[in-house]
mmCIF file with all atom_site columns, C-alpha atoms in Angstrom:
data_model
loop_
_atom_site.group_PDB
_atom_site.id
_atom_site.type_symbol
_atom_site.label_atom_id
_atom_site.label_alt_id
_atom_site.label_comp_id
_atom_site.label_asym_id
_atom_site.label_entity_id
_atom_site.label_seq_id
_atom_site.pdbx_PDB_ins_code
_atom_site.Cartn_x
_atom_site.Cartn_y
_atom_site.Cartn_z
_atom_site.occupancy
_atom_site.B_iso_or_equiv
_atom_site.pdbx_formal_charge
_atom_site.auth_seq_id
_atom_site.auth_comp_id
_atom_site.auth_asym_id
_atom_site.auth_atom_id
_atom_site.pdbx_PDB_model_num
ATOM 1   C CA . MET A 1 1   ? 0.002   0.025  0.029   1.00 38.00 ? 25  MET A CA 1
ATOM 2   C CA . THR A 1 2   ? 2.757   2.422  0.872   1.00 39.00 ? 26  THR A CA 1
ATOM 3   C CA . ALA A 1 3   ? 4.568   1.679  -2.415  1.00 42.00 ? 27  ALA A CA 1
ATOM 4   C CA . MET A 1 4   ? 1.404   2.549  -4.376  1.00 38.00 ? 28  MET A CA 1
ATOM 5   C CA . ILE A 1 5   ? 1.021   5.796  -2.454  1.00 41.00 ? 29  ILE A CA 1
ATOM 6   C CA . GLU A 1 6   ? 4.658   6.675  -3.074  1.00 42.00 ? 30  GLU A CA 1
ATOM 7   C CA . ARG A 1 7   ? 4.268   5.900  -6.780  1.00 43.00 ? 31  ARG A CA 1
ATOM 8   C CA . VAL A 1 8   ? 1.125   8.089  -6.994  1.00 42.00 ? 32  VAL A CA 1
ATOM 9   C CA . ASP A 1 9   ? 2.921   10.926 -5.091  1.00 44.00 ? 33  ASP A CA 1
ATOM 10  C CA . LEU A 1 10  ? 5.908   10.603 -7.425  1.00 45.00 ? 34  LEU A CA 1
ATOM 11  C CA . ILE A 1 11  ? 3.679   10.863 -10.505 1.00 45.00 ? 35  ILE A CA 1
ATOM 12  C CA . THR A 1 12  ? 1.880   13.805 -8.900  1.00 45.00 ? 36  THR A CA 1
ATOM 13  C CA . SER A 1 13  ? 5.115   15.558 -8.174  1.00 46.00 ? 37  SER A CA 1
ATOM 14  C CA . ILE A 1 14  ? 6.354   15.049 -11.743 1.00 48.00 ? 38  ILE A CA 1
ATOM 15  C CA . LEU A 1 15  ? 3.107   15.897 -13.504 1.00 48.00 ? 39  LEU A CA 1
ATOM 16  C CA . GLY A 1 16  ? 1.789   18.523 -11.135 1.00 47.00 ? 40  GLY A CA 1
ATOM 17  C CA . PRO A 1 17  ? -1.465  18.780 -9.174  1.00 39.00 ? 41  PRO A CA 1
ATOM 18  C CA . ALA A 1 18  ? -3.678  18.776 -12.322 1.00 42.00 ? 42  ALA A CA 1
ATOM 19  C CA . GLU A 1 19  ? -2.579  15.270 -13.190 1.00 48.00 ? 43  GLU A CA 1
ATOM 20  C CA . ARG A 1 20  ? -3.437  13.394 -10.021 1.00 33.00 ? 44  ARG A CA 1
ATOM 21  C CA . GLN A 1 21  ? -4.783  10.191 -11.502 1.00 49.00 ? 45  GLN A CA 1
ATOM 22  C CA . PHE A 1 22  ? -2.817  6.995  -11.731 1.00 62.00 ? 46  PHE A CA 1
ATOM 23  C CA . TYR A 1 23  ? -1.932  6.161  -15.311 1.00 71.00 ? 47  TYR A CA 1
ATOM 24  C CA . ASP A 1 24  ? -2.394  2.635  -16.649 1.00 76.00 ? 48  ASP A CA 1
ATOM 25  C CA . GLN A 1 25  ? 0.827   1.483  -18.231 1.00 79.00 ? 49  GLN A CA 1
ATOM 26  C CA . SER A 1 26  ? -0.053  -2.192 -18.694 1.00 82.00 ? 50  SER A CA 1
ATOM 27  C CA . TRP A 1 27  ? 0.363   -1.758 -22.444 1.00 83.00 ? 51  TRP A CA 1
ATOM 28  C CA . ARG A 1 28  ? 4.138   -1.403 -21.973 1.00 85.00 ? 52  ARG A CA 1
ATOM 29  C CA . HIS A 1 29  ? 4.797   -5.111 -21.679 1.00 87.00 ? 53  HIS A CA 1
ATOM 30  C CA . GLU A 1 30  ? 3.589   -5.452 -25.302 1.00 91.00 ? 54  GLU A CA 1
ATOM 31  C CA . SER A 1 31  ? 5.630   -2.550 -26.690 1.00 92.00 ? 55  SER A CA 1
ATOM 32  C CA . LEU A 1 32  ? 8.353   -3.188 -29.258 1.00 92.00 ? 56  LEU A CA 1
ATOM 33  C CA . CYS A 1 33  ? 10.523  -0.459 -27.747 1.00 89.00 ? 57  CYS A CA 1
ATOM 34  C CA . SER A 1 34  ? 10.985  -2.611 -24.668 1.00 87.00 ? 58  SER A CA 1
ATOM 35  C CA . GLN A 1 35  ? 12.942  -4.996 -26.845 1.00 87.00 ? 59  GLN A CA 1
ATOM 36  C CA . ALA A 1 36  ? 15.116  -2.285 -28.446 1.00 87.00 ? 60  ALA A CA 1
ATOM 37  C CA . ASP A 1 37  ? 17.883  0.064  -27.413 1.00 85.00 ? 61  ASP A CA 1
ATOM 38  C CA . SER A 1 38  ? 16.297  2.838  -25.359 1.00 84.00 ? 62  SER A CA 1
ATOM 39  C CA . GLU A 1 39  ? 18.731  5.337  -26.948 1.00 85.00 ? 63  GLU A CA 1
ATOM 40  C CA . THR A 1 40  ? 16.913  4.891  -30.204 1.00 87.00 ? 64  THR A CA 1
ATOM 41  C CA . PHE A 1 41  ? 13.795  6.427  -28.661 1.00 90.00 ? 65  PHE A CA 1
ATOM 42  C CA . PHE A 1 42  ? 15.610  9.298  -26.993 1.00 88.00 ? 66  PHE A CA 1
ATOM 43  C CA . PRO A 1 43  ? 17.674  10.687 -29.857 1.00 81.00 ? 67  PRO A CA 1
ATOM 44  C CA . ASP A 1 44  ? 19.517  13.988 -29.915 1.00 76.00 ? 68  ASP A CA 1
ATOM 45  C CA . VAL A 1 45  ? 17.157  16.658 -31.202 1.00 68.00 ? 69  VAL A CA 1
ATOM 46  C CA . ARG A 1 46  ? 19.303  16.934 -34.355 1.00 69.00 ? 70  ARG A CA 1
ATOM 47  C CA . ALA A 1 47  ? 19.499  13.199 -35.008 1.00 69.00 ? 71  ALA A CA 1
ATOM 48  C CA . LYS A 1 48  ? 16.742  12.779 -37.541 1.00 72.00 ? 72  LYS A CA 1
ATOM 49  C CA . THR A 1 49  ? 18.018  9.399  -38.690 1.00 77.00 ? 73  THR A CA 1
ATOM 50  C CA . GLN A 1 50  ? 17.718  8.000  -35.257 1.00 79.00 ? 74  GLN A CA 1
ATOM 51  C CA . ALA A 1 51  ? 14.210  9.406  -34.787 1.00 87.00 ? 75  ALA A CA 1
ATOM 52  C CA . LYS A 1 52  ? 13.237  7.762  -38.129 1.00 90.00 ? 76  LYS A CA 1
ATOM 53  C CA . LYS A 1 53  ? 14.486  4.346  -36.798 1.00 90.00 ? 77  LYS A CA 1
ATOM 54  C CA . ALA A 1 54  ? 12.363  4.795  -33.687 1.00 92.00 ? 78  ALA A CA 1
ATOM 55  C CA . LYS A 1 55  ? 9.325   5.751  -35.805 1.00 93.00 ? 79  LYS A CA 1
ATOM 56  C CA . ARG A 1 56  ? 9.753   2.642  -37.965 1.00 94.00 ? 80  ARG A CA 1
ATOM 57  C CA . ILE A 1 57  ? 9.709   0.489  -34.876 1.00 94.00 ? 81  ILE A CA 1
ATOM 58  C CA . CYS A 1 58  ? 6.631   2.413  -33.544 1.00 95.00 ? 82  CYS A CA 1
ATOM 59  C CA . GLY A 1 59  ? 4.883   1.882  -36.852 1.00 95.00 ? 83  GLY A CA 1
ATOM 60  C CA . GLN A 1 60  ? 4.890   -1.864 -36.340 1.00 96.00 ? 84  GLN A CA 1
ATOM 61  C CA . CYS A 1 61  ? 4.114   -1.705 -32.610 1.00 95.00 ? 85  CYS A CA 1
ATOM 62  C CA . PRO A 1 62  ? 0.728   -3.050 -31.466 1.00 95.00 ? 86  PRO A CA 1
ATOM 63  C CA . VAL A 1 63  ? 0.428   -0.520 -28.600 1.00 94.00 ? 87  VAL A CA 1
ATOM 64  C CA . ALA A 1 64  ? 1.587   2.615  -30.386 1.00 94.00 ? 88  ALA A CA 1
ATOM 65  C CA . THR A 1 65  ? -1.764  4.308  -29.901 1.00 94.00 ? 89  THR A CA 1
ATOM 66  C CA . GLU A 1 66  ? -1.722  3.687  -26.118 1.00 93.00 ? 90  GLU A CA 1
ATOM 67  C CA . CYS A 1 67  ? 1.865   4.817  -25.969 1.00 92.00 ? 91  CYS A CA 1
ATOM 68  C CA . LEU A 1 68  ? 1.041   8.062  -27.808 1.00 94.00 ? 92  LEU A CA 1
ATOM 69  C CA . GLU A 1 69  ? -1.984  8.787  -25.655 1.00 92.00 ? 93  GLU A CA 1
ATOM 70  C CA . PHE A 1 70  ? 0.135   8.162  -22.515 1.00 90.00 ? 94  PHE A CA 1
ATOM 71  C CA . ALA A 1 71  ? 2.690   10.655 -23.748 1.00 91.00 ? 95  ALA A CA 1
ATOM 72  C CA . LEU A 1 72  ? 0.142   13.297 -24.608 1.00 92.00 ? 96  LEU A CA 1
ATOM 73  C CA . THR A 1 73  ? -1.703  12.821 -21.307 1.00 89.00 ? 97  THR A CA 1
ATOM 74  C CA . THR A 1 74  ? 1.420   13.044 -19.206 1.00 88.00 ? 98  THR A CA 1
ATOM 75  C CA . HIS A 1 75  ? 2.869   15.840 -21.290 1.00 89.00 ? 99  HIS A CA 1
ATOM 76  C CA . GLU A 1 76  ? 6.054   13.892 -21.974 1.00 90.00 ? 100 GLU A CA 1
ATOM 77  C CA . ARG A 1 77  ? 8.644   16.328 -23.294 1.00 89.00 ? 101 ARG A CA 1
ATOM 78  C CA . PHE A 1 78  ? 11.291  13.967 -24.464 1.00 90.00 ? 102 PHE A CA 1
ATOM 79  C CA . GLY A 1 79  ? 11.751  11.021 -26.797 1.00 92.00 ? 103 GLY A CA 1
ATOM 80  C CA . VAL A 1 80  ? 9.688   9.310  -29.505 1.00 94.00 ? 104 VAL A CA 1
ATOM 81  C CA . TRP A 1 81  ? 6.422   8.000  -28.081 1.00 94.00 ? 105 TRP A CA 1
ATOM 82  C CA . GLY A 1 82  ? 3.809   6.311  -30.203 1.00 95.00 ? 106 GLY A CA 1
ATOM 83  C CA . GLY A 1 83  ? 5.821   7.196  -33.295 1.00 95.00 ? 107 GLY A CA 1
ATOM 84  C CA . LYS A 1 84  ? 5.770   10.927 -32.632 1.00 95.00 ? 108 LYS A CA 1
ATOM 85  C CA . THR A 1 85  ? 8.600   13.265 -31.642 1.00 92.00 ? 109 THR A CA 1
ATOM 86  C CA . PRO A 1 86  ? 8.148   15.948 -28.944 1.00 92.00 ? 110 PRO A CA 1
ATOM 87  C CA . VAL A 1 87  ? 7.411   18.582 -31.688 1.00 91.00 ? 111 VAL A CA 1
ATOM 88  C CA . GLU A 1 88  ? 4.824   16.442 -33.316 1.00 93.00 ? 112 GLU A CA 1
ATOM 89  C CA . ARG A 1 89  ? 3.178   15.663 -29.996 1.00 94.00 ? 113 ARG A CA 1
ATOM 90  C CA . ARG A 1 90  ? 3.116   19.354 -29.109 1.00 94.00 ? 114 ARG A CA 1
ATOM 91  C CA . ASP A 1 91  ? 1.368   20.034 -32.405 1.00 95.00 ? 115 ASP A CA 1
ATOM 92  C CA . ILE A 1 92  ? -1.213  17.267 -31.721 1.00 95.00 ? 116 ILE A CA 1
ATOM 93  C CA . ALA A 1 93  ? -1.838  18.723 -28.262 1.00 93.00 ? 117 ALA A CA 1
ATOM 94  C CA . ARG A 1 94  ? -2.275  22.188 -29.634 1.00 93.00 ? 118 ARG A CA 1
ATOM 95  C CA . ALA A 1 95  ? -4.734  20.981 -32.263 1.00 93.00 ? 119 ALA A CA 1
ATOM 96  C CA . ARG A 1 96  ? -6.732  19.088 -29.619 1.00 89.00 ? 120 ARG A CA 1
ATOM 97  C CA . ASN A 1 97  ? -6.790  22.098 -27.375 1.00 88.00 ? 121 ASN A CA 1
ATOM 98  C CA . ALA A 1 98  ? -7.924  24.294 -30.175 1.00 87.00 ? 122 ALA A CA 1
ATOM 99  C CA . ALA A 1 99  ? -10.670 21.887 -31.101 1.00 83.00 ? 123 ALA A CA 1
ATOM 100 C CA . THR A 1 100 ? -11.795 21.653 -27.471 1.00 80.00 ? 124 THR A CA 1
ATOM 101 C CA . GLN A 1 101 ? -11.746 25.446 -27.157 1.00 80.00 ? 125 GLN A CA 1
ATOM 102 C CA . SER A 1 102 ? -13.739 25.820 -30.347 1.00 76.00 ? 126 SER A CA 1
ATOM 103 C CA . ARG A 1 103 ? -16.399 23.422 -29.123 1.00 73.00 ? 127 ARG A CA 1
ATOM 104 C CA . ALA A 1 104 ? -16.503 25.238 -25.740 1.00 70.00 ? 128 ALA A CA 1
ATOM 105 C CA . ASP A 1 105 ? -16.924 28.628 -27.487 1.00 68.00 ? 129 ASP A CA 1
ATOM 106 C CA . THR A 1 106 ? -19.892 27.391 -29.538 1.00 69.00 ? 130 THR A CA 1
ATOM 107 C CA . ASN A 1 107 ? -21.607 26.233 -26.330 1.00 63.00 ? 131 ASN A CA 1
ATOM 108 C CA . VAL A 1 108 ? -21.294 29.517 -24.490 1.00 57.00 ? 132 VAL A CA 1
ATOM 109 C CA . ARG A 1 109 ? -24.332 31.754 -24.590 1.00 56.00 ? 133 ARG A CA 1
ATOM 110 C CA . PRO A 1 110 ? -24.082 35.461 -24.054 1.00 54.00 ? 134 PRO A CA 1
ATOM 111 C CA . ALA A 1 111 ? -24.504 36.330 -20.390 1.00 51.00 ? 135 ALA A CA 1
ATOM 112 C CA . LEU A 1 112 ? -27.483 38.686 -21.010 1.00 49.00 ? 136 LEU A CA 1
ATOM 113 C CA . SER A 1 113 ? -29.619 35.976 -22.509 1.00 48.00 ? 137 SER A CA 1
ATOM 114 C CA . MET A 1 114 ? -29.453 34.144 -19.206 1.00 48.00 ? 138 MET A CA 1
ATOM 115 C CA . VAL A 1 115 ? -30.606 37.072 -17.042 1.00 49.00 ? 139 VAL A CA 1
ATOM 116 C CA . ALA A 1 116 ? -34.310 37.336 -16.304 1.00 50.00 ? 140 ALA A CA 1
ATOM 117 C CA . PRO A 1 117 ? -35.841 40.746 -16.971 1.00 52.00 ? 141 PRO A CA 1
ATOM 118 C CA . VAL A 1 118 ? -36.276 42.875 -13.849 1.00 56.00 ? 142 VAL A CA 1
ATOM 119 C CA . ALA A 1 119 ? -39.910 43.962 -13.242 1.00 53.00 ? 143 ALA A CA 1
#
């Protein structure tokens, strides 16, 4: 029990207070990257060839979708996750945020329409 609390506290301290839930990582045991050199998935920013190699492996991985969602949810800033580099994940996150904001904006009614007339 204490180990679980310590793990959740560690995740909270890394991710911040907005990310308090425990993340399911059971998909990791099926990942192809677990069988490869970890350096392949954490290339130097300028090492495009190395990132391409990681992306090829991810392209064949049965859990690439789960991996990408994990990286997006936890705001992973480094490495290739789910076949996407940090820049590509940032672009995906921005697009999702923009879509969410757009939907929220269309659901907002002007404040005056919600106020009852005063007699």
